[in-house]
Short mmCIF file of C-alpha atoms and ligand atoms in Angstrom, two decimals:
data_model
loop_
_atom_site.label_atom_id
_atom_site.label_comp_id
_atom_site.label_asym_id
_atom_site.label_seq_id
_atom_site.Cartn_x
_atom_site.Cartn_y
_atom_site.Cartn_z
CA UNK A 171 28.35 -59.63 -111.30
CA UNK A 172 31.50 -57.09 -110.92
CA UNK A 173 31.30 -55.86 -106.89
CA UNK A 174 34.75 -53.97 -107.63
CA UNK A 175 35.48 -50.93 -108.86
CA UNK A 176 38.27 -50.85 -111.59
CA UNK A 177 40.29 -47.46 -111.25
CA UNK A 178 40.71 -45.94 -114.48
CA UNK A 179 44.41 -44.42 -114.08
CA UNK A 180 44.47 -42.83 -118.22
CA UNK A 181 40.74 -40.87 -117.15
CA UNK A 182 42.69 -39.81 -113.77
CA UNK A 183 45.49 -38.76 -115.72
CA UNK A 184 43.66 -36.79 -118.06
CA UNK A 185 42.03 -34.80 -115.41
CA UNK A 186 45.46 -34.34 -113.50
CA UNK A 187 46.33 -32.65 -116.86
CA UNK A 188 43.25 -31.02 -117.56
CA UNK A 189 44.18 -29.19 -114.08
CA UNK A 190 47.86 -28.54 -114.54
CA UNK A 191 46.57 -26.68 -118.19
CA UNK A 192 44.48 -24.43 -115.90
CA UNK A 193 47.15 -23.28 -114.04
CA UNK A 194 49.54 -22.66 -116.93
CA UNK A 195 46.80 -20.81 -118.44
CA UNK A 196 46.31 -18.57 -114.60
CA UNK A 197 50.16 -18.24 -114.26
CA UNK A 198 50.13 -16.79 -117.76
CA UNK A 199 47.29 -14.57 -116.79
CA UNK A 200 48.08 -13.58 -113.58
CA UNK A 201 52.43 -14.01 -113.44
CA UNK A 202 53.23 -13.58 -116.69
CA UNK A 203 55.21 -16.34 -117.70
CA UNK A 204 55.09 -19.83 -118.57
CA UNK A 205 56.72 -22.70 -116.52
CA UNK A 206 59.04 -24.85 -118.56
CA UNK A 207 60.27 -28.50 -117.96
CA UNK A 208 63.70 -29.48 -119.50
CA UNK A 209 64.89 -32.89 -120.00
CA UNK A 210 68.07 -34.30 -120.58
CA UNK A 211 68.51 -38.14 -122.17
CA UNK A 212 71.98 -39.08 -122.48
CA UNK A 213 72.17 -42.24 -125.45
CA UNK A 214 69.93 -44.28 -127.36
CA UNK A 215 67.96 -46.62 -125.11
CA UNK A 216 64.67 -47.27 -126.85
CA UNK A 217 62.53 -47.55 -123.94
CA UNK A 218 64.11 -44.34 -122.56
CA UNK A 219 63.58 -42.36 -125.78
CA UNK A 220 59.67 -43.27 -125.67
CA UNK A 221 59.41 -41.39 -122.24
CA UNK A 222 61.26 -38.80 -123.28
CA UNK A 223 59.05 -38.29 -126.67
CA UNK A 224 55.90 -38.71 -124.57
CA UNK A 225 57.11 -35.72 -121.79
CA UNK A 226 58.10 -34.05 -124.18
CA UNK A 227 54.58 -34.07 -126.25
CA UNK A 228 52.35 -33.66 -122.71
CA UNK A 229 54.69 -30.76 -121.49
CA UNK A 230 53.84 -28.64 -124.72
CA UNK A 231 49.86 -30.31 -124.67
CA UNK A 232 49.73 -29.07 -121.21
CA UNK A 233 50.85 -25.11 -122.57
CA UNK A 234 54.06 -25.08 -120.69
CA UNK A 235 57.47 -25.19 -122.45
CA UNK A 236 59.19 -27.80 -123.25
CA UNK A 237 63.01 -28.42 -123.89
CA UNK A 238 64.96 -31.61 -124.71
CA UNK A 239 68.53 -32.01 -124.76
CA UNK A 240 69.47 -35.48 -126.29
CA UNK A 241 73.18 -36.15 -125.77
CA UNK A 242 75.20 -38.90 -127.73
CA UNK A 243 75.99 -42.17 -125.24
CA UNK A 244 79.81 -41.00 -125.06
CA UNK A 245 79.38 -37.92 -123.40
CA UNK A 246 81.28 -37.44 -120.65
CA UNK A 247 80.20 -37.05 -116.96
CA UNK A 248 81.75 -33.50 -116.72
CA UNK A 249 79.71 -32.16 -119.96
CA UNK A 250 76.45 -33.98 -118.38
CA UNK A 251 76.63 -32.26 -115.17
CA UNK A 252 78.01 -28.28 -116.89
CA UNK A 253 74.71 -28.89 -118.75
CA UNK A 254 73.08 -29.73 -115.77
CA UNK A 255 74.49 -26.67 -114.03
CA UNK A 256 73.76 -24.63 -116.88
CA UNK A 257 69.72 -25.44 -116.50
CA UNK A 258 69.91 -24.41 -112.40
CA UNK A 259 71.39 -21.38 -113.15
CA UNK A 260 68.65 -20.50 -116.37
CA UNK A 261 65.75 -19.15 -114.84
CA UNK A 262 62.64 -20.29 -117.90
CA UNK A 263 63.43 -23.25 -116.79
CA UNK A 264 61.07 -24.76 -113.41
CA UNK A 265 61.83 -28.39 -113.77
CA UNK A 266 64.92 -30.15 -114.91
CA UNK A 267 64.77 -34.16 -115.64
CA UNK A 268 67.53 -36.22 -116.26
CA UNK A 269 66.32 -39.91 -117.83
CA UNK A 270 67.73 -42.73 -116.10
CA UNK A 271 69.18 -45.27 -116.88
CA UNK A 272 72.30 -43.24 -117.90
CA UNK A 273 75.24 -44.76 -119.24
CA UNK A 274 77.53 -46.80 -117.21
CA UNK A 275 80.62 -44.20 -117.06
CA UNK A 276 77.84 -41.57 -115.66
CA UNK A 277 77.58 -41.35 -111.91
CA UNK A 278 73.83 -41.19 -111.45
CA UNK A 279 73.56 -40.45 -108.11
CA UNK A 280 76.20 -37.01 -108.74
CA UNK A 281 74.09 -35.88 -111.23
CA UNK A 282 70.67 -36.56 -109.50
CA UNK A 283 72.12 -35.18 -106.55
CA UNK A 284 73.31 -31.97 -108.71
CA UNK A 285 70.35 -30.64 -110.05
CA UNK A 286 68.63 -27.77 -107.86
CA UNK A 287 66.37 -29.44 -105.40
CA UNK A 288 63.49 -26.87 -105.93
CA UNK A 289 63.73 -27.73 -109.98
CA UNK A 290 64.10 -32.13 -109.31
CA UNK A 291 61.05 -33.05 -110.71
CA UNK A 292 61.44 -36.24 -110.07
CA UNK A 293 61.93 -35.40 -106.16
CA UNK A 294 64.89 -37.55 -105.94
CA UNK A 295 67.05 -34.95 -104.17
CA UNK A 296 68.05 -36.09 -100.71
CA UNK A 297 66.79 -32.43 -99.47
CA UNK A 298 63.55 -33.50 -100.99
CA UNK A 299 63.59 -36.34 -99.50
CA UNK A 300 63.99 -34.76 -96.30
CA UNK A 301 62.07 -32.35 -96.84
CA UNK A 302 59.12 -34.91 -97.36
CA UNK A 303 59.39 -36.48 -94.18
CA UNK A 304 59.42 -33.73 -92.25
CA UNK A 305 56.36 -32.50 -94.08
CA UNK A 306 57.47 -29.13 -95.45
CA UNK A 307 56.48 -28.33 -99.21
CA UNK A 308 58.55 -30.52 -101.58
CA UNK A 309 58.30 -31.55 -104.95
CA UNK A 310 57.25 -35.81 -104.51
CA UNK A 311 58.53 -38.29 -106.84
CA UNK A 312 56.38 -38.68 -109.27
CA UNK A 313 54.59 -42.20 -109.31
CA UNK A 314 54.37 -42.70 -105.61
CA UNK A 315 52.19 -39.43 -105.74
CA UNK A 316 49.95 -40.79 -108.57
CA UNK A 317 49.41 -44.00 -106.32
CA UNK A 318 47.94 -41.67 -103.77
CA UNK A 319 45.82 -39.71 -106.17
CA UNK A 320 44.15 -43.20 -106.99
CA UNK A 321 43.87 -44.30 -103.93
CA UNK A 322 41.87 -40.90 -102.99
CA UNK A 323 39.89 -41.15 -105.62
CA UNK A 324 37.76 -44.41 -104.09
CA UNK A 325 38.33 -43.47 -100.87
CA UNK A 326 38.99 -39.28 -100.59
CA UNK A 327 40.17 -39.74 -96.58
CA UNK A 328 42.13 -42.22 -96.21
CA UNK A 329 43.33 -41.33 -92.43
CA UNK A 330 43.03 -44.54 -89.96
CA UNK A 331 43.47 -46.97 -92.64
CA UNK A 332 45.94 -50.08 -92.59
CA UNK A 333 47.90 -49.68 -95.17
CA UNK A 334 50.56 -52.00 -96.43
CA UNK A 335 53.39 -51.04 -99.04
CA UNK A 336 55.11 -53.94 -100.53
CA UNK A 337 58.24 -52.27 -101.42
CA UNK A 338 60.88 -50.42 -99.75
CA UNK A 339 62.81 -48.12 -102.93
CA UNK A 340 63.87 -44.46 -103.05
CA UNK A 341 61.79 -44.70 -106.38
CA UNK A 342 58.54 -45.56 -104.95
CA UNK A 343 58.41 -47.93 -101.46
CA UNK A 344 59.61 -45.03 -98.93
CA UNK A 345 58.16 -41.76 -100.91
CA UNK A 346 54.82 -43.94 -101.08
CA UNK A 347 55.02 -44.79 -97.59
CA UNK A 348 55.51 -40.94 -96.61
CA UNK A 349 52.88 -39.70 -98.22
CA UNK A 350 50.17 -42.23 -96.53
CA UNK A 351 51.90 -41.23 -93.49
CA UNK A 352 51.21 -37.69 -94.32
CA UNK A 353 47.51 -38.88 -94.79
CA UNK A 354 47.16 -40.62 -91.28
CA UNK A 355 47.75 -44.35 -92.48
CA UNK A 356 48.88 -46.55 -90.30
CA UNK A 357 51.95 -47.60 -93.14
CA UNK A 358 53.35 -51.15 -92.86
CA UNK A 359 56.28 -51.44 -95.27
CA UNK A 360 57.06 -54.54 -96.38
CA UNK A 361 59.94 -56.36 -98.76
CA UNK A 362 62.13 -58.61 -99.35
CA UNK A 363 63.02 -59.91 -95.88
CA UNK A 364 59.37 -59.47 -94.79
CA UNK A 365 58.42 -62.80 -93.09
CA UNK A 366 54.58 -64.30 -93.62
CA UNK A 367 54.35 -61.19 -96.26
CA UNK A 368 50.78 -62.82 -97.22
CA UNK A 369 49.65 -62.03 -93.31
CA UNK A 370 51.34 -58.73 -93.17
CA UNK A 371 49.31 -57.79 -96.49
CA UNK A 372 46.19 -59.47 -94.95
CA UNK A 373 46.03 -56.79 -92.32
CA UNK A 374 45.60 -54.13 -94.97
CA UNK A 375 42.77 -51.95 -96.29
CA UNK A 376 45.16 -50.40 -98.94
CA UNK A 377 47.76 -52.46 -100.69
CA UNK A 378 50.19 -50.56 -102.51
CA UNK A 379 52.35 -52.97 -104.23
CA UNK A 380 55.77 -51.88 -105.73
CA UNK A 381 57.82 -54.70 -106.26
CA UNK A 382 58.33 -56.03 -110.04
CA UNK A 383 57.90 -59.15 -109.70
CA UNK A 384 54.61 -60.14 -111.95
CA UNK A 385 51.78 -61.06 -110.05
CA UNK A 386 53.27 -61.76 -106.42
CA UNK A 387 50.30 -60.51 -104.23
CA UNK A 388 47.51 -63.24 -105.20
CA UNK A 389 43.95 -62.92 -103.95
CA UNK A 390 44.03 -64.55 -100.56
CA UNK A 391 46.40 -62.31 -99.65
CA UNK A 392 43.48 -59.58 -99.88
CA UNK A 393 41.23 -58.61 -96.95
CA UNK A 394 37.77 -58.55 -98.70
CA UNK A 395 36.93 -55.05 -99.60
CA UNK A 396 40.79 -53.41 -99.99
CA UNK A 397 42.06 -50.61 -101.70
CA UNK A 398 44.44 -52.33 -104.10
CA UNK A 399 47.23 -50.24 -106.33
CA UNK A 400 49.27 -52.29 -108.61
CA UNK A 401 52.54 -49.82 -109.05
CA UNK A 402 54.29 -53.27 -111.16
CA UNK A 403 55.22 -53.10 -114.56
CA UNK A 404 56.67 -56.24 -115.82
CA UNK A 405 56.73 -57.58 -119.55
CA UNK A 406 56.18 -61.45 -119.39
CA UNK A 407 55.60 -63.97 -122.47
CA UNK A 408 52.32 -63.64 -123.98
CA UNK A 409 50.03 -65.18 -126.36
CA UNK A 410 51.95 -65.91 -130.39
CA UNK A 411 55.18 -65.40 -129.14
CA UNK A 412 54.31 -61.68 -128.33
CA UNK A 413 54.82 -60.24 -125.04
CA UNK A 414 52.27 -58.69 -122.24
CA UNK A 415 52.52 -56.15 -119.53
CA UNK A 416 51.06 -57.54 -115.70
CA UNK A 417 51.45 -55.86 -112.75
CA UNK A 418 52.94 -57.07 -109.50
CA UNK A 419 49.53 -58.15 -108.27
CA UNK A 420 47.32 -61.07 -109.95
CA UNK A 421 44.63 -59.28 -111.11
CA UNK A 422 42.05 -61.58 -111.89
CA UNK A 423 42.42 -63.26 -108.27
CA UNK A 424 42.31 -59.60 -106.36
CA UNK A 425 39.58 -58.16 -108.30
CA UNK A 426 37.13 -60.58 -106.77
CA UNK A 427 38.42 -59.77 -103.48
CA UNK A 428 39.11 -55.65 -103.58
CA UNK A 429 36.63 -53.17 -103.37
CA UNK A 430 38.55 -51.04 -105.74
CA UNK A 431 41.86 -51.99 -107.92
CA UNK A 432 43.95 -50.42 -110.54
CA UNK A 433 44.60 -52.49 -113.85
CA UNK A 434 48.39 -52.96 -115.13
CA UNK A 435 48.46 -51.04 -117.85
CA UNK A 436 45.93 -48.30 -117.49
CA UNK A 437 46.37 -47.79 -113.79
CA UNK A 438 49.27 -46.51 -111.89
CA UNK A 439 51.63 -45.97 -115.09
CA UNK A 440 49.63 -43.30 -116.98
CA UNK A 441 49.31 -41.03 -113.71
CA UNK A 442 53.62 -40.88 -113.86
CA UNK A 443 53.72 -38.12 -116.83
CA UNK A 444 50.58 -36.11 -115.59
CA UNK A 445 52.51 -35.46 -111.89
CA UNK A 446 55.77 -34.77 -113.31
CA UNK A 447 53.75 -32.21 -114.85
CA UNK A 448 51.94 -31.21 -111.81
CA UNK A 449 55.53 -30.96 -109.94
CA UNK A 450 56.97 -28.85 -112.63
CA UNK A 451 53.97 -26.19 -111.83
CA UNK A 452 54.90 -26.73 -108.20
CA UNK A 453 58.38 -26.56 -108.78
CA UNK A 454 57.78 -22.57 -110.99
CA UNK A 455 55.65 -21.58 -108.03
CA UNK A 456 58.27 -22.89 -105.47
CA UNK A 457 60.71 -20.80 -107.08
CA UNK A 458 58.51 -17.75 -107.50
CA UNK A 459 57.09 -17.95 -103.66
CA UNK A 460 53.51 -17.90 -104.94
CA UNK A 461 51.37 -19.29 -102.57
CA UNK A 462 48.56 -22.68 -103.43
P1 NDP W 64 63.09 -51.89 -106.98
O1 NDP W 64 63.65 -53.12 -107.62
O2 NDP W 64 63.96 -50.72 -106.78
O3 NDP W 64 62.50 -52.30 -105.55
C1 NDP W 64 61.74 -53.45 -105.39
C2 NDP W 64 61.35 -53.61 -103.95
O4 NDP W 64 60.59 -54.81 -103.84
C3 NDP W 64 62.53 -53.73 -102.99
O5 NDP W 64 62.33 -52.92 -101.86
C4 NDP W 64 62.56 -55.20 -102.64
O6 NDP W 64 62.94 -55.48 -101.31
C5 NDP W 64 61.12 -55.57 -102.77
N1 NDP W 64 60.99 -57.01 -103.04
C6 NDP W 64 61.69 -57.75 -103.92
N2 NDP W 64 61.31 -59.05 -103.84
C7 NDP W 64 60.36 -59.10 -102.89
C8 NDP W 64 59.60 -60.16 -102.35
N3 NDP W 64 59.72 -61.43 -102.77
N4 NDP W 64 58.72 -59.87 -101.38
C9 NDP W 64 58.57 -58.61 -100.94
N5 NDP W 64 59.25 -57.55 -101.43
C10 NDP W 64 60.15 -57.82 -102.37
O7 NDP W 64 61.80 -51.54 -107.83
P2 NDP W 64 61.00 -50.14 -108.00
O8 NDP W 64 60.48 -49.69 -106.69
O9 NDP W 64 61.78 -49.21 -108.82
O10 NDP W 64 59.79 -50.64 -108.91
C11 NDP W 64 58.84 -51.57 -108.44
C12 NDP W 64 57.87 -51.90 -109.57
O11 NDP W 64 57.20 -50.72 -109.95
C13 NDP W 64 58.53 -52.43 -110.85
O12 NDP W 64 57.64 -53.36 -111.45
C14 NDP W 64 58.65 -51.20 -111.73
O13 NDP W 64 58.64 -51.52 -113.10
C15 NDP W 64 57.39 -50.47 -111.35
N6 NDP W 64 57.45 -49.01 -111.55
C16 NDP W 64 56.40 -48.44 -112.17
C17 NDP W 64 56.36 -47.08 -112.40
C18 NDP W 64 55.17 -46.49 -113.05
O14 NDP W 64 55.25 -45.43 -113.63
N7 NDP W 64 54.00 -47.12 -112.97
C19 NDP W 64 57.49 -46.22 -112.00
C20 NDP W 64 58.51 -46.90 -111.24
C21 NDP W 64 58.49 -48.27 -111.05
P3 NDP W 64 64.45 -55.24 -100.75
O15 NDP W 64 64.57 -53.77 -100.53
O16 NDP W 64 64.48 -56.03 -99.50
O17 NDP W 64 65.38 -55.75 -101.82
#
């Protein structure tokens, strides 16, 4: 008999969306205008052309507007970061995202770090950042936010709990570990150097596990009855030569021990697209002072 509850990220998602449409539709109504989310992919990696696509189609699903600006792989840093400039200074657009990877001759962080901090999306922005852990209003990167929303939904107050992150990245270990610090967890962060890592994740009632490296946390590492949240997305060798996604926890071997666990795919990664969305309302009110 099942005893734990599998989180279903894609029906998550599609509510996160379902609520972002609603407020299009009010600050249409009630503002009159539409928020609008530009991206900006600079070559031809396949992988990064999929997201793109897929923002692309959820920002215009979602009634908002939706620009791309796809740039050949030889542009130079200077054009990247005018165009860049170009989006702060235009005010349709709320939300500006630039796609990593970009190309090796691109200074990533300059660019990041260039965009208007009330239009990063992606809350990469060092003020974000800051502004994060100080707990002011900020937009929050993107899939460390999602984490949280699943998370909630098993378990809507999470204040008091233990609650382990096994990773420590600007991507998702530290914004992850803010936010359940923001919720009253009591936030372990763990990684690489992170001695007896099994006992350390032991301790925990929520397991947030951001690592990539397929299926590290294995089931008696689990205190019976945990939260667990597999952020991991790693592409391993599969059955007839094809390949498989798996997450950074072993599914099969938590699930019997959790009380509640996201699958790899169909957890975490779906809820990614449906906050950027989220953040670029946040970011059009942000700009606009309107109030929650
Ligand atoms: P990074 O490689 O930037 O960070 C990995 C972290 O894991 C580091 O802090 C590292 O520690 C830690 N780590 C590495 N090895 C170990 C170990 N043996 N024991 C404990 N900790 C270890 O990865 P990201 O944070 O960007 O991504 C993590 C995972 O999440 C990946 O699988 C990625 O694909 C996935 N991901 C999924 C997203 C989604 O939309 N669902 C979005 C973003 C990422 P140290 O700092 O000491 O090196």
């Amino acid at each position: 008999m099942q005893t734990h509850r599998i989180i279903d990220g894609k029906a998550i998602a599609a509510q996160v969306r379902e609520g972002v449409a609603k407020e299009v539709a009010l600050m249409k109504s009630a503002h009159g205008f539409l928020p609008g989310l530009a991206v900006v992919l600079v070559g031809e990696d396949p992988a990064s052309k999929v997201y793109v696509k897929n923002k692309g189609e959820q920002t215009k699903a979602s009634g908002m507007n939706s620009w791309e600006h796809k740039l050949p792989a030889e542009t130079s840093e200077a054009e990247v970061l005018a165009i860049v400039q170009k989006l702060n200074d235009d005010p349709a657009v709320n939300g500006i995202l630039v796609q990593l990877p970009l190309p090796k001759h691109i200074n990533a962080e300059k660019v990041l770090n260039t965009i208007h901090p009330d239009k990063d999306v992606d809350g990469f922005h060092p003020v974000n950042v800051g502004r994060l852990w100080v707990g002011e209003r900020t937009l929050v990167p993107c899939t460390p936010t999602g984490s949280v929303i699943l998370a909630k939904s098993v378990q809507p107050n999470l204040s008091g709990l233990n609650a382990v992150v096994i990773g420590r990245s600007n991507i998702v270990g530290k914004p992850v570990s803010a936010l359940l610090l923001r919720e009253n967890c009591t936030v372990t962060i763990a990684h690489s150097k992170t001695r007896n890592i099994h006992n350390v994740v032991k301790g925990a009632d929520l397991v947030i596990a951001a690592v990539g490296i397929p299926e590290m946390v294995r089931g008696d590492w689990i205190k019976p009855g945990a939260i667990v949240i597999d952020v991991g997305i790693n592409r391993v060798p599969g059955e007839a030569g094809k390949t498989k996604l798996v997450g950074d926890v072993n599914y099969e071997e938590c699930a019997r021990v959790a009380s509640a666990i996201t699958p790899v795919p169909g957890g975490v990664g779906p809820m990614t697209i449906a906050c950027l969305l989220k953040n670029t309302v946040e970011a059009a009110k942000i700009q606009r002072g309107i109030k929650d």
